[in-house]
Amino acid sequence: MMEKKFSGKIIVLLKSLDINPTSVLVVKNGSLVTEEDSVNDDDSIKILNVISGG
């Protein structure tokens, strides 16, 4: 778990953490959101790895 203060678009947050946005799902305050959505300092964010297989 990590705590970071950030306000802005999720895509900017992911890039600042060196995370490929196509390889994760982002959940904000319990709801799935897109990389174009924005977050505030008081939001709870979970970044989940996408796993696929065949």
PDB file of C-alpha atoms in Angstrom:
ATOM      1  CA  MET A   1       0.000   0.000   0.000  1.00  0.00           C
ATOM      2  CA  MET A   2       1.176   3.505  -0.796  1.00  0.00           C
ATOM      3  CA  GLU A   3      -0.044   6.941   0.161  1.00  0.00           C
ATOM      4  CA  LYS A   4       0.490   9.916  -2.145  1.00  0.00           C
ATOM      5  CA  LYS A   5      -1.106  13.361  -2.237  1.00  0.00           C
ATOM      6  CA  PHE A   6      -2.320  14.164  -5.750  1.00  0.00           C
ATOM      7  CA  SER A   7      -5.029  16.178  -7.481  1.00  0.00           C
ATOM      8  CA  GLY A   8      -5.539  15.917 -11.230  1.00  0.00           C
ATOM      9  CA  LYS A   9      -6.217  13.461 -14.028  1.00  0.00           C
ATOM     10  CA  ILE A  10      -5.619   9.783 -13.356  1.00  0.00           C
ATOM     11  CA  ILE A  11      -3.496   9.462 -16.516  1.00  0.00           C
ATOM     12  CA  VAL A  12      -1.050  12.017 -15.064  1.00  0.00           C
ATOM     13  CA  LEU A  13      -0.929  10.130 -11.754  1.00  0.00           C
ATOM     14  CA  LEU A  14      -0.222   6.828 -13.508  1.00  0.00           C
ATOM     15  CA  LYS A  15       2.545   8.373 -15.620  1.00  0.00           C
ATOM     16  CA  SER A  16       4.110   9.973 -12.518  1.00  0.00           C
ATOM     17  CA  LEU A  17       4.240   6.491 -10.969  1.00  0.00           C
ATOM     18  CA  ASP A  18       5.671   5.018 -14.216  1.00  0.00           C
ATOM     19  CA  ILE A  19       2.589   2.788 -14.643  1.00  0.00           C
ATOM     20  CA  ASN A  20       1.309   1.824 -18.097  1.00  0.00           C
ATOM     21  CA  PRO A  21      -2.384   2.841 -18.085  1.00  0.00           C
ATOM     22  CA  THR A  22      -3.317  -0.054 -20.391  1.00  0.00           C
ATOM     23  CA  SER A  23      -2.090  -2.606 -17.840  1.00  0.00           C
ATOM     24  CA  VAL A  24      -4.199  -1.499 -14.857  1.00  0.00           C
ATOM     25  CA  LEU A  25      -7.736  -0.746 -13.696  1.00  0.00           C
ATOM     26  CA  VAL A  26      -8.312   2.228 -11.420  1.00  0.00           C
ATOM     27  CA  VAL A  27     -10.967   2.257  -8.701  1.00  0.00           C
ATOM     28  CA  LYS A  28     -11.851   5.612  -7.106  1.00  0.00           C
ATOM     29  CA  ASN A  29     -13.928   5.564  -3.919  1.00  0.00           C
ATOM     30  CA  GLY A  30     -15.211   2.083  -4.802  1.00  0.00           C
ATOM     31  CA  SER A  31     -16.146   2.808  -8.447  1.00  0.00           C
ATOM     32  CA  LEU A  32     -14.241   1.872 -11.592  1.00  0.00           C
ATOM     33  CA  VAL A  33     -13.027   4.994 -13.437  1.00  0.00           C
ATOM     34  CA  THR A  34     -11.149   5.808 -16.636  1.00  0.00           C
ATOM     35  CA  GLU A  35      -7.747   7.409 -17.000  1.00  0.00           C
ATOM     36  CA  GLU A  36      -9.439  10.651 -18.100  1.00  0.00           C
ATOM     37  CA  ASP A  37     -11.261  11.037 -14.764  1.00  0.00           C
ATOM     38  CA  SER A  38      -9.817  13.328 -12.099  1.00  0.00           C
ATOM     39  CA  VAL A  39      -8.947  12.659  -8.474  1.00  0.00           C
ATOM     40  CA  ASN A  40      -8.568  14.860  -5.402  1.00  0.00           C
ATOM     41  CA  ASP A  41      -6.342  14.525  -2.333  1.00  0.00           C
ATOM     42  CA  ASP A  42      -9.226  13.103  -0.287  1.00  0.00           C
ATOM     43  CA  ASP A  43     -10.180  10.348  -2.792  1.00  0.00           C
ATOM     44  CA  SER A  44      -9.328   6.715  -2.117  1.00  0.00           C
ATOM     45  CA  ILE A  45      -7.650   5.148  -5.165  1.00  0.00           C
ATOM     46  CA  LYS A  46      -6.846   1.508  -5.872  1.00  0.00           C
ATOM     47  CA  ILE A  47      -4.704   0.581  -8.869  1.00  0.00           C
ATOM     48  CA  LEU A  48      -5.266  -3.043  -9.868  1.00  0.00           C
ATOM     49  CA  ASN A  49      -3.104  -5.041 -12.277  1.00  0.00           C
ATOM     50  CA  VAL A  50      -4.969  -6.533 -15.223  1.00  0.00           C
ATOM     51  CA  ILE A  51      -4.215 -10.241 -15.547  1.00  0.00           C
ATOM     52  CA  SER A  52      -5.173 -12.247 -18.596  1.00  0.00           C
ATOM     53  CA  GLY A  53      -4.413 -15.717 -19.748  1.00  0.00           C
ATOM     54  CA  GLY A  54      -5.480 -18.346 -22.113  1.00  0.00           C
TER      55      GLY A  54
END
